[in-house]
CSV table of N, CA and C in Angstrom, one decimal:
chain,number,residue,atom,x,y,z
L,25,UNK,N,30.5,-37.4,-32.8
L,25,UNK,CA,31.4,-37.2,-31.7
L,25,UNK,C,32.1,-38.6,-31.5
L,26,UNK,N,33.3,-38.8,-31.3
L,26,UNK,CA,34.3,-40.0,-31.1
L,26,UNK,C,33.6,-40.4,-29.4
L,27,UNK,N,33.9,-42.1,-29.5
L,27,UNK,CA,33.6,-42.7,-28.0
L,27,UNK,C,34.8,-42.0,-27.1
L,28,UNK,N,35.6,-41.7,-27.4
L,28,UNK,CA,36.7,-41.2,-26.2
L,28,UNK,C,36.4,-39.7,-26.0
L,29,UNK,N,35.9,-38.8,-26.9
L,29,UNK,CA,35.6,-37.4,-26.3
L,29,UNK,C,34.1,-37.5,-25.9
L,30,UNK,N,33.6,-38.6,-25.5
L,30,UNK,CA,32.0,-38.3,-25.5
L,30,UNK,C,32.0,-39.2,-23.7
L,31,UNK,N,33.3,-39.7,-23.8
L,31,UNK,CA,33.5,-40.2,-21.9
L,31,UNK,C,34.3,-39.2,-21.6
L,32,UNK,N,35.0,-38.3,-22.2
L,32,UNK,CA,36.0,-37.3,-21.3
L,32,UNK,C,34.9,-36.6,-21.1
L,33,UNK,N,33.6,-36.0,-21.7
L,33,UNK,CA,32.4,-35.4,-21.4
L,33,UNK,C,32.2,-35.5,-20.0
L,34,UNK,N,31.9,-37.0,-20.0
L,34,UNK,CA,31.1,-37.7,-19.2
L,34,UNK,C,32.0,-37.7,-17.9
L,35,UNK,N,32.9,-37.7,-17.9
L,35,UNK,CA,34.1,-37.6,-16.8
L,35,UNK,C,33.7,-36.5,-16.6
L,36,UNK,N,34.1,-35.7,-17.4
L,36,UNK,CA,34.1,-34.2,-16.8
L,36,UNK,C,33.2,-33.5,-16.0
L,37,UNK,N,31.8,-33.9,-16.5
L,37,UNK,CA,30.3,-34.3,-15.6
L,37,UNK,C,30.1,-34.5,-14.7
L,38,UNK,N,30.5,-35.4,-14.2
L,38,UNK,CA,31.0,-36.4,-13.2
L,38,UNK,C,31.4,-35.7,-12.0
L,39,UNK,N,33.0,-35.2,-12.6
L,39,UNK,CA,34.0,-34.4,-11.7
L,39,UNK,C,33.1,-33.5,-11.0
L,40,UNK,N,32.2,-32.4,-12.2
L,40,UNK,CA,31.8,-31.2,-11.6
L,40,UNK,C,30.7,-31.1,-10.4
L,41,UNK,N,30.0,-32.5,-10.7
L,41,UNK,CA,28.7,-32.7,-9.9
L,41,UNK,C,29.5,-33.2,-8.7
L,42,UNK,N,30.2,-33.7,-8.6
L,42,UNK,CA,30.6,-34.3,-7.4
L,42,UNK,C,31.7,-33.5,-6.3
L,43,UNK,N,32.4,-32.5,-6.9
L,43,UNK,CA,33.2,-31.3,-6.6
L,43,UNK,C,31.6,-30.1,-6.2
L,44,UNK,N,30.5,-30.1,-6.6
L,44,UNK,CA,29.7,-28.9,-6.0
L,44,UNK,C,28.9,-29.8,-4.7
L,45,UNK,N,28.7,-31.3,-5.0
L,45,UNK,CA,28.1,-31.9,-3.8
L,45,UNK,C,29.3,-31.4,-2.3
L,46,UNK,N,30.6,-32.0,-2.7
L,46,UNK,CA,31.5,-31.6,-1.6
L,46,UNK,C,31.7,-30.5,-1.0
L,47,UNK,N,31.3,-29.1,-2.0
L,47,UNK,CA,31.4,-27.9,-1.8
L,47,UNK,C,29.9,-27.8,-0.5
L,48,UNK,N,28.8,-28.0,-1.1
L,48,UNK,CA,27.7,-27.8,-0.5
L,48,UNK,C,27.6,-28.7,0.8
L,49,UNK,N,28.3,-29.7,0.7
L,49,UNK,CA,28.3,-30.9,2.3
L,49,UNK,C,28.9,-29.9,3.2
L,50,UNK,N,30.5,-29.1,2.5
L,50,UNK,CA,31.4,-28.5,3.5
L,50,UNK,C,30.9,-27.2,3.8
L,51,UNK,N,29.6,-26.7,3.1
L,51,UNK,CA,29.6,-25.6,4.3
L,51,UNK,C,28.5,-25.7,5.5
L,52,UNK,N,29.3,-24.7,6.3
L,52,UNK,CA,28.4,-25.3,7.7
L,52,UNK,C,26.5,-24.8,8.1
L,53,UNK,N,26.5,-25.8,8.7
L,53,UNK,CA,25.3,-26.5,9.0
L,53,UNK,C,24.3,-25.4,10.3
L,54,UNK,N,23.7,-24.2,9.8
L,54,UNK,CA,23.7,-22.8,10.3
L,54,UNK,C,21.9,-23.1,10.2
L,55,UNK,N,21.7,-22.5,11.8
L,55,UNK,CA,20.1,-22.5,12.0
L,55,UNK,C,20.1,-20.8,12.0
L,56,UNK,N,18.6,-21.0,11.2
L,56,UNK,CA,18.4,-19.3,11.2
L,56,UNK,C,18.0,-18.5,12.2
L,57,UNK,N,18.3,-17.3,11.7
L,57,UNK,CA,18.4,-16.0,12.5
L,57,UNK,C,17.3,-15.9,13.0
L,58,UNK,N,16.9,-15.3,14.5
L,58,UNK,CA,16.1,-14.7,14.6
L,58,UNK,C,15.8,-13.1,14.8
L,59,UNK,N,14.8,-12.8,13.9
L,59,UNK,CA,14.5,-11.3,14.1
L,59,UNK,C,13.5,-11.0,14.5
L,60,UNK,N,13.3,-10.0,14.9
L,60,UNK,CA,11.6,-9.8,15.3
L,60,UNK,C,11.8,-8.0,15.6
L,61,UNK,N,10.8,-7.2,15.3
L,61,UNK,CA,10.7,-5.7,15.6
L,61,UNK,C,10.9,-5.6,17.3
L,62,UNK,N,12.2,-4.6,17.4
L,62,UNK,CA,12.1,-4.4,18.3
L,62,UNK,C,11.8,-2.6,19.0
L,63,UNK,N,11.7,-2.0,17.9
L,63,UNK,CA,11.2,-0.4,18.5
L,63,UNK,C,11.2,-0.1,17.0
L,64,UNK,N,10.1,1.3,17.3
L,64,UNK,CA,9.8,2.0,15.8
L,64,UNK,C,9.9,3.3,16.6
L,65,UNK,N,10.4,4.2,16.0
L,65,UNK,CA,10.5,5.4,16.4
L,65,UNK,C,10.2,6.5,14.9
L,66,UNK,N,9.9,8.0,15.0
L,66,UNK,CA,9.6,8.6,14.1
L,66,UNK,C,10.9,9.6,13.7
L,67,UNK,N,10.9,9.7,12.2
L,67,UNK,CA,12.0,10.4,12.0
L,67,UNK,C,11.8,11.7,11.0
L,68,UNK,N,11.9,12.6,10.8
L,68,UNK,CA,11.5,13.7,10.1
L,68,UNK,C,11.3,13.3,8.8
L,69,UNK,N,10.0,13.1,8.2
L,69,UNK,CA,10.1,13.3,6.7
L,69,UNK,C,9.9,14.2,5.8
L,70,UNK,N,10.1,14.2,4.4
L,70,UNK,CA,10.1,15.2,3.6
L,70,UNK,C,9.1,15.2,2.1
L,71,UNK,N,8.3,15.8,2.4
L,71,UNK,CA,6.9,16.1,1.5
L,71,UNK,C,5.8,15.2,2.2
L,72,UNK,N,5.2,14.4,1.3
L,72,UNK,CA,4.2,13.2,1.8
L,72,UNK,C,4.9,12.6,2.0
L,73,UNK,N,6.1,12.6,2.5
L,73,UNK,CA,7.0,10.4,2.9
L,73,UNK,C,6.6,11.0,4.4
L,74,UNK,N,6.4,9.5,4.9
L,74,UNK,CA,6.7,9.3,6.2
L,74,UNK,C,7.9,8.5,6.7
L,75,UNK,N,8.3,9.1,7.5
L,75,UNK,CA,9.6,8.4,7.7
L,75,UNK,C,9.7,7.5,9.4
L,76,UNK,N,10.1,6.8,9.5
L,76,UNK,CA,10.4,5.7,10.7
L,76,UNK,C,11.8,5.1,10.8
L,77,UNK,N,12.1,4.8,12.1
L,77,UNK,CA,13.5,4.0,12.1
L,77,UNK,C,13.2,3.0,13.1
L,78,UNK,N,13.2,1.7,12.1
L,78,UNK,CA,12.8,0.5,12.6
L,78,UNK,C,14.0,-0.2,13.0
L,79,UNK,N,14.1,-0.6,14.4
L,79,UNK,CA,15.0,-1.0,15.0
L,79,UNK,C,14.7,-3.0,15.1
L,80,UNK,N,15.7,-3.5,15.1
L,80,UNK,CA,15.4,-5.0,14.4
L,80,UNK,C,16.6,-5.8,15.7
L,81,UNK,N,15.7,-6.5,16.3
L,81,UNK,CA,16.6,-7.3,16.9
L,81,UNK,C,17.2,-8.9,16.4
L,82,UNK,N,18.7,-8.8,15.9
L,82,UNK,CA,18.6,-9.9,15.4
L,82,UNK,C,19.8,-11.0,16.5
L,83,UNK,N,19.0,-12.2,16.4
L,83,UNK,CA,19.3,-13.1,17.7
L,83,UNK,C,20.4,-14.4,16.9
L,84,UNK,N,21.3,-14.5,16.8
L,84,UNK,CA,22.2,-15.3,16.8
L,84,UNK,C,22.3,-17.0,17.2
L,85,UNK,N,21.7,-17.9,16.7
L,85,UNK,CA,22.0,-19.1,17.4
L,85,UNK,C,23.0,-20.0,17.0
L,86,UNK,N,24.3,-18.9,16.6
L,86,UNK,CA,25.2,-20.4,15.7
L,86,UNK,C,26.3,-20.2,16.3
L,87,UNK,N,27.2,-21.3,16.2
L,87,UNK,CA,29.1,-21.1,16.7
L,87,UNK,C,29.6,-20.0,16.6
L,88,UNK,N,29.4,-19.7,15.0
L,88,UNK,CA,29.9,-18.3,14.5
L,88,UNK,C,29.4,-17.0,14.3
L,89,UNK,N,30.2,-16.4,14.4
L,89,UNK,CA,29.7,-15.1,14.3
L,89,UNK,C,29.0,-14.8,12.4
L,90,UNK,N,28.1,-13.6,12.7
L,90,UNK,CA,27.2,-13.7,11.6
L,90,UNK,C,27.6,-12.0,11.1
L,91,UNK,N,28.5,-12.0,10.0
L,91,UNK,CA,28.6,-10.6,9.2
L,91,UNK,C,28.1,-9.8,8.7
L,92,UNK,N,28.0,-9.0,8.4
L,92,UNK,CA,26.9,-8.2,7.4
L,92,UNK,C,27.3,-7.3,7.1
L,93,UNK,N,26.9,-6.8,6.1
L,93,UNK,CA,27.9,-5.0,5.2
L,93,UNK,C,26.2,-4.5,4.9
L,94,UNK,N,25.0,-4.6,5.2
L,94,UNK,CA,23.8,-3.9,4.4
L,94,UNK,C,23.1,-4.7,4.5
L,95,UNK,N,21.9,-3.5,4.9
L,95,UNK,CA,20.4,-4.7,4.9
L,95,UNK,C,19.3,-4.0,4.4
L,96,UNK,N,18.4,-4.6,4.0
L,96,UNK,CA,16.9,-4.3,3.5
L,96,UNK,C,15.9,-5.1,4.5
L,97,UNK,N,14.8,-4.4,4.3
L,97,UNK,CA,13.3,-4.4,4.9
L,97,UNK,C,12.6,-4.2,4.6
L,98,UNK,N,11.1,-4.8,4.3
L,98,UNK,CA,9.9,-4.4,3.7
L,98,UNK,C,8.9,-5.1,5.2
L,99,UNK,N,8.3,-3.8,5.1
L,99,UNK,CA,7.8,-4.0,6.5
L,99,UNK,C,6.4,-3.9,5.9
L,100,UNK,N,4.9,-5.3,6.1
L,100,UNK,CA,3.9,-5.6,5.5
L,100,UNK,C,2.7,-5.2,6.2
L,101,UNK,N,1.6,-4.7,6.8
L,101,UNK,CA,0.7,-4.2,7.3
L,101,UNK,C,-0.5,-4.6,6.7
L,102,UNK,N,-1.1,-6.0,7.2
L,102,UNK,CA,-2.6,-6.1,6.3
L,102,UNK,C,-2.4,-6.8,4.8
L,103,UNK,N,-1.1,-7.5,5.3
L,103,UNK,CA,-1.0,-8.4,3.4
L,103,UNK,C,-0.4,-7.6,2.6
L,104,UNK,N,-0.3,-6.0,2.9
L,104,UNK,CA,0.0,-5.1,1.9
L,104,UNK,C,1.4,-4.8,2.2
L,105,UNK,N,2.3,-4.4,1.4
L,105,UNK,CA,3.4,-3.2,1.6
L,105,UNK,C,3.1,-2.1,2.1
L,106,UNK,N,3.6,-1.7,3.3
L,106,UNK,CA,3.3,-0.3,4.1
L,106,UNK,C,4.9,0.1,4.0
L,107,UNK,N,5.9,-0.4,4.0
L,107,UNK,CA,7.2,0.7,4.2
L,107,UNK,C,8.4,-0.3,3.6
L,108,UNK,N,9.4,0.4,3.3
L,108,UNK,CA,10.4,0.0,2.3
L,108,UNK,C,11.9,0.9,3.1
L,109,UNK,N,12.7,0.0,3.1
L,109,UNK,CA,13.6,0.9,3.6
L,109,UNK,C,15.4,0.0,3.4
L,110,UNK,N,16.5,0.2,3.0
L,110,UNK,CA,17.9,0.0,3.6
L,110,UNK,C,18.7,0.5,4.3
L,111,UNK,N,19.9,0.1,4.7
L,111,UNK,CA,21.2,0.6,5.5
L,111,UNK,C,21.8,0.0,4.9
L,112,UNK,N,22.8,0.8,5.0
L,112,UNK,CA,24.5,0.3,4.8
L,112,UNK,C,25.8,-0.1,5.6
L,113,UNK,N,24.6,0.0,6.9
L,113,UNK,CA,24.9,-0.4,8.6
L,113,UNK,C,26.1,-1.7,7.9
L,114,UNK,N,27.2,-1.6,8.7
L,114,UNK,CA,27.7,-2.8,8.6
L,114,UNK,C,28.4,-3.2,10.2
L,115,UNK,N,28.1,-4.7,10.8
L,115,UNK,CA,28.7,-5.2,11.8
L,115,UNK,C,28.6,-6.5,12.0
L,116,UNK,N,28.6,-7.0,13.2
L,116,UNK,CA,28.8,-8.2,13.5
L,116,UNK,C,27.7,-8.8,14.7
L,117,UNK,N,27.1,-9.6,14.7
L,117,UNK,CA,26.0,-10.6,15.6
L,117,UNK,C,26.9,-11.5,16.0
L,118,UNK,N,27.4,-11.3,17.5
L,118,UNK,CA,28.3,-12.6,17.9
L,118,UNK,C,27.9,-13.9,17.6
L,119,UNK,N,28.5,-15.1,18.0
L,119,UNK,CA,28.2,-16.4,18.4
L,119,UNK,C,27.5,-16.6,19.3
L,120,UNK,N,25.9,-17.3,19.1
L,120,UNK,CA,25.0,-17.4,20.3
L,120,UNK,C,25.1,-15.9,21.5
L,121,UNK,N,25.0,-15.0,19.9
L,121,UNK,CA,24.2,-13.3,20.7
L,121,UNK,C,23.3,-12.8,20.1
L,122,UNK,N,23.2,-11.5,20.2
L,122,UNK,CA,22.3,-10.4,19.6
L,122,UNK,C,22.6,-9.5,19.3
L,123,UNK,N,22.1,-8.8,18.5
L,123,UNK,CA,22.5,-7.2,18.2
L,123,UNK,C,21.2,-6.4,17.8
L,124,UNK,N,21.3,-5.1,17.6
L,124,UNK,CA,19.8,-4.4,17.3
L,124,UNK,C,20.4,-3.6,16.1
L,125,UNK,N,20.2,-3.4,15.4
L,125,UNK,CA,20.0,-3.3,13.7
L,125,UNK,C,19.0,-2.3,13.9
L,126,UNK,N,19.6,-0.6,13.0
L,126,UNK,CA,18.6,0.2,12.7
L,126,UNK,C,18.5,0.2,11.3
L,127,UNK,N,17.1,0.5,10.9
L,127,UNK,CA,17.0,0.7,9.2
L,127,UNK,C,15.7,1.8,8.7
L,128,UNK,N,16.1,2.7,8.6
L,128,UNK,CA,15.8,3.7,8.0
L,128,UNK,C,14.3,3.3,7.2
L,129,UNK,N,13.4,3.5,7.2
L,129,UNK,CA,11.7,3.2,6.3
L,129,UNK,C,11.7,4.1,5.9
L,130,UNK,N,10.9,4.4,4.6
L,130,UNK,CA,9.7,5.5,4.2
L,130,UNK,C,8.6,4.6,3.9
L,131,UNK,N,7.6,5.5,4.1
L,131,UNK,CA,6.2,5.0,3.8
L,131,UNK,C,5.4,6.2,2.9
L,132,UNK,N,5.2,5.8,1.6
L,132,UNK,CA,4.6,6.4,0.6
L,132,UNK,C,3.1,7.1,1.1
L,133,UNK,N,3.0,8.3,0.9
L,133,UNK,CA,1.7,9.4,0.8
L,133,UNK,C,0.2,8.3,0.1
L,134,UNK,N,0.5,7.8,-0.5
L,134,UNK,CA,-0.1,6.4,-1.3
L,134,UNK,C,-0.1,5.2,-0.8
L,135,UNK,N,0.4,4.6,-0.3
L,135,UNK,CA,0.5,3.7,0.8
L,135,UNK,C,-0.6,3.9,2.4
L,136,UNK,N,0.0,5.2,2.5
L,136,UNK,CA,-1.2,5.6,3.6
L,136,UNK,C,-2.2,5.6,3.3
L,137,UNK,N,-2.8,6.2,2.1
L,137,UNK,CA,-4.1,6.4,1.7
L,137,UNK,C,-4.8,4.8,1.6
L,138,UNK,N,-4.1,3.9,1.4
L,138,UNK,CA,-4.7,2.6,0.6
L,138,UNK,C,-4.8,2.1,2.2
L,139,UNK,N,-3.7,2.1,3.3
L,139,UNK,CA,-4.1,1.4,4.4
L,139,UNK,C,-5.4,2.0,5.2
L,140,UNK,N,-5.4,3.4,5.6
L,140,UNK,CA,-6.8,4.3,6.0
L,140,UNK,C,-7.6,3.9,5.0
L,141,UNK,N,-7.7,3.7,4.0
L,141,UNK,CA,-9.1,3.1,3.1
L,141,UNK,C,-9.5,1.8,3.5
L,142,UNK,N,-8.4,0.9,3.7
L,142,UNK,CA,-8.9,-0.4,3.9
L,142,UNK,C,-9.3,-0.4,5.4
L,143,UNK,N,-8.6,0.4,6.7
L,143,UNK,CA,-9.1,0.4,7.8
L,143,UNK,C,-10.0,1.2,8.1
L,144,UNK,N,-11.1,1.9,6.8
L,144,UNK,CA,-12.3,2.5,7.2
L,144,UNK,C,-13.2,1.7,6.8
L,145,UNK,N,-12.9,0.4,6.0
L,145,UNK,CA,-13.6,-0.6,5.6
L,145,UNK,C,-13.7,-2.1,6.3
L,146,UNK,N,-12.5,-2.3,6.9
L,146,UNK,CA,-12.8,-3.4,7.7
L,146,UNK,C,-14.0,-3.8,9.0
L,147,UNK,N,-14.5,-4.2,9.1
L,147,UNK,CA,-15.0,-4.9,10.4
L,147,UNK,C,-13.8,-5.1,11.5
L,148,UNK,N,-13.4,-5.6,11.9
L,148,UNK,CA,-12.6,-5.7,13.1
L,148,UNK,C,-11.3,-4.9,13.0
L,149,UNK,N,-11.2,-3.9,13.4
L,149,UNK,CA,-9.9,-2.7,13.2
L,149,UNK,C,-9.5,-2.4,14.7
L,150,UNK,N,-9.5,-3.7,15.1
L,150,UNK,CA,-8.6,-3.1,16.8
L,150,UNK,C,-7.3,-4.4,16.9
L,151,UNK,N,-7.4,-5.1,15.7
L,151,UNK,CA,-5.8,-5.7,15.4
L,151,UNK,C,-5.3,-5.8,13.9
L,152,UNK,N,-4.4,-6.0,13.6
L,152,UNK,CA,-3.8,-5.9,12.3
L,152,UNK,C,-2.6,-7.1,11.9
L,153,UNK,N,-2.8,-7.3,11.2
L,153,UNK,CA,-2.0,-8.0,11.0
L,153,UNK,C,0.1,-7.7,10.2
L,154,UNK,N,1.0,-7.9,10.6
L,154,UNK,CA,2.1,-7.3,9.9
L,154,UNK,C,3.3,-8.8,9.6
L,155,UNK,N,4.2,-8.6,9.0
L,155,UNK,CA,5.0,-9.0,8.5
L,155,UNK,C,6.0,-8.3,7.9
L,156,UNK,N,7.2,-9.0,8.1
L,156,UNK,CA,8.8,-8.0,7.9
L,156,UNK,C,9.6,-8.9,6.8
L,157,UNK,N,10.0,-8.9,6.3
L,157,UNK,CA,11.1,-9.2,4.9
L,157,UNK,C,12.5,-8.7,4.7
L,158,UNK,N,13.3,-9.4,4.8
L,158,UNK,CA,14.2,-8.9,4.4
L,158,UNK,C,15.8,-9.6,4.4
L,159,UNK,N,16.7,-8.8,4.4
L,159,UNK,CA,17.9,-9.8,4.7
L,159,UNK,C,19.3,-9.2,5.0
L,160,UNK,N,20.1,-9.6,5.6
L,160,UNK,CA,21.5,-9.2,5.6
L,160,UNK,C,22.2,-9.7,5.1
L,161,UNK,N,22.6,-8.6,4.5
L,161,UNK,CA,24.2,-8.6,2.9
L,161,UNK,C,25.2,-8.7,3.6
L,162,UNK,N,25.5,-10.4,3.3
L,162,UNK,CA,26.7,-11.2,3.6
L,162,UNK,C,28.1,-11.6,2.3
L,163,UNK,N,27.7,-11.2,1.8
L,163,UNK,CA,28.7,-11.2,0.4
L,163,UNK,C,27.4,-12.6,-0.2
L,164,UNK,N,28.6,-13.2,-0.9
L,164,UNK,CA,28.5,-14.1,-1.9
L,164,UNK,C,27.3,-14.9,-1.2
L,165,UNK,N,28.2,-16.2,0.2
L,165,UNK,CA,27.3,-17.4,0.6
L,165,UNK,C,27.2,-16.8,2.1
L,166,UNK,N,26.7,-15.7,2.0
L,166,UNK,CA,26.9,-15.4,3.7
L,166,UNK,C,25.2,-14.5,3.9
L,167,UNK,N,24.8,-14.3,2.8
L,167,UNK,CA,24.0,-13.0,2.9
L,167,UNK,C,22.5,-13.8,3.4
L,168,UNK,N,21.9,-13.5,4.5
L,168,UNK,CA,20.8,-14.1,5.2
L,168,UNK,C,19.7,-13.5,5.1
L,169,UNK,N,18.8,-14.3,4.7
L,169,UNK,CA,17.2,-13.8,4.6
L,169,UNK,C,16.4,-14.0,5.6
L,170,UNK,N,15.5,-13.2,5.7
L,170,UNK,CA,14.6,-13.1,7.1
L,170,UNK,C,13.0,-12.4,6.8
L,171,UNK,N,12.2,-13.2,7.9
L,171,UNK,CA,11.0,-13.2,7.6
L,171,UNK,C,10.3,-13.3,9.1
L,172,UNK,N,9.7,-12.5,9.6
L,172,UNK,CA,8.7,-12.2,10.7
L,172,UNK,C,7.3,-11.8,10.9
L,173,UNK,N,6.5,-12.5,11.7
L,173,UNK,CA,4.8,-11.9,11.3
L,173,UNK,C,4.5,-11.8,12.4
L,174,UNK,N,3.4,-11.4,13.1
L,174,UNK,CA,2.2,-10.9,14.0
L,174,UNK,C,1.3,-10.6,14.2
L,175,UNK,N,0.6,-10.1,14.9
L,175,UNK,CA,-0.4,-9.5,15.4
L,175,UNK,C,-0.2,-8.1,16.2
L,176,UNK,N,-0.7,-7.1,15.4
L,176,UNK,CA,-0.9,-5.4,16.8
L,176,UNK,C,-1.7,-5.6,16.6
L,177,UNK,N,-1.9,-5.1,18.1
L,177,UNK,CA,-3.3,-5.3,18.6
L,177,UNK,C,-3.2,-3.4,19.3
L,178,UNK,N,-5.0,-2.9,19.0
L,178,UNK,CA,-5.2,-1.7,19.4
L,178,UNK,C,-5.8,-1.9,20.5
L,179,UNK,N,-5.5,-1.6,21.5
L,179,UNK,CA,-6.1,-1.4,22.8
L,179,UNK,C,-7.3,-0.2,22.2
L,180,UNK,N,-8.2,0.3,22.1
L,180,UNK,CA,-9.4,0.5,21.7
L,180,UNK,C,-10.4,0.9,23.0
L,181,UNK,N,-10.6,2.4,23.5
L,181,UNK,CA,-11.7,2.4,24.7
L,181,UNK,C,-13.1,1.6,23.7
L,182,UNK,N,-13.8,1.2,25.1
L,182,UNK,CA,-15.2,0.7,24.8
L,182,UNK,C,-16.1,1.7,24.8
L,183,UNK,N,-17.2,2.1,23.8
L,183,UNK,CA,-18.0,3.2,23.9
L,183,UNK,C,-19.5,3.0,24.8
């Protein structure tokens, strides 16, 4: 390779790494969402599925408003996958607001069986542990991930 096509390379290099730093400096500087379960309610299912509509409050702390065309969920129960679910919900989370987000779950006939097996086996079965996954489809650089955990706790009479 000639010294003059082996610095237009090198130029070219150059350009591109420094045109995606600029890109990445100029977009804006966005603290994440918060989400956390805000109602579960039951919804008719069909064979072994169990069905739920998990309602998701998601809390806003930026200038701008936050878009979305579609979201996913994997709702976790004990480390495990208990429920899987999307929408095609599409709206808007003002600027420093909130909105409640419904999304449709099923929970596998097999899923059930593995969580009642593990809660006929545990020692302490009056809390559980859960965790939510997921994200809102923002197109390209807009689409936001989200992640939430806890504790249910079973209020439990004493015998």
């Amino acid at each position: 390779m000639s010294e003059a096509r082996l610095t237009r390379m090198r130029t070219t290099l150059i350009l591109i790494c420094a045109a995606s730093l600029v890109s990445c400096v100029s977009l804006p500087n966005r603290d994440p969402l918060t989400i956390g379960v805000a109602g579960i309610t039951s919804l008719p299912g069909e064979g072994l599925e169990l069905r739920f509509l998990v309602s998701l409050r998601v809390t806003n702390p930026n200038d701008s408003p936050v878009d979305y065309s579609g979201a996913a969920l994997d709702f976790y129960l004990n480390e495990r996958r208990l429920a899987t679910g999307v929408s095609n919900a599409s709206g808007s989370v003002p600027r420093y607001g909130e909105n409640v987000l419904a999304i449709p779950v099923t929970i596998s006939a097999f899923n059930v069986a593995r969580q009642l097996l593990r809660f006929a086996t545990t020692q302490n079965t009056d809390q559980f542990s859960y965790r939510i996954r997921g994200k809102l489809d923002g197109g390209l650089l807009g689409t936001r991930r989200f992640e939430d955990e806890g504790m249910l706790r079973l209020n439990l009479p004493a015998n």
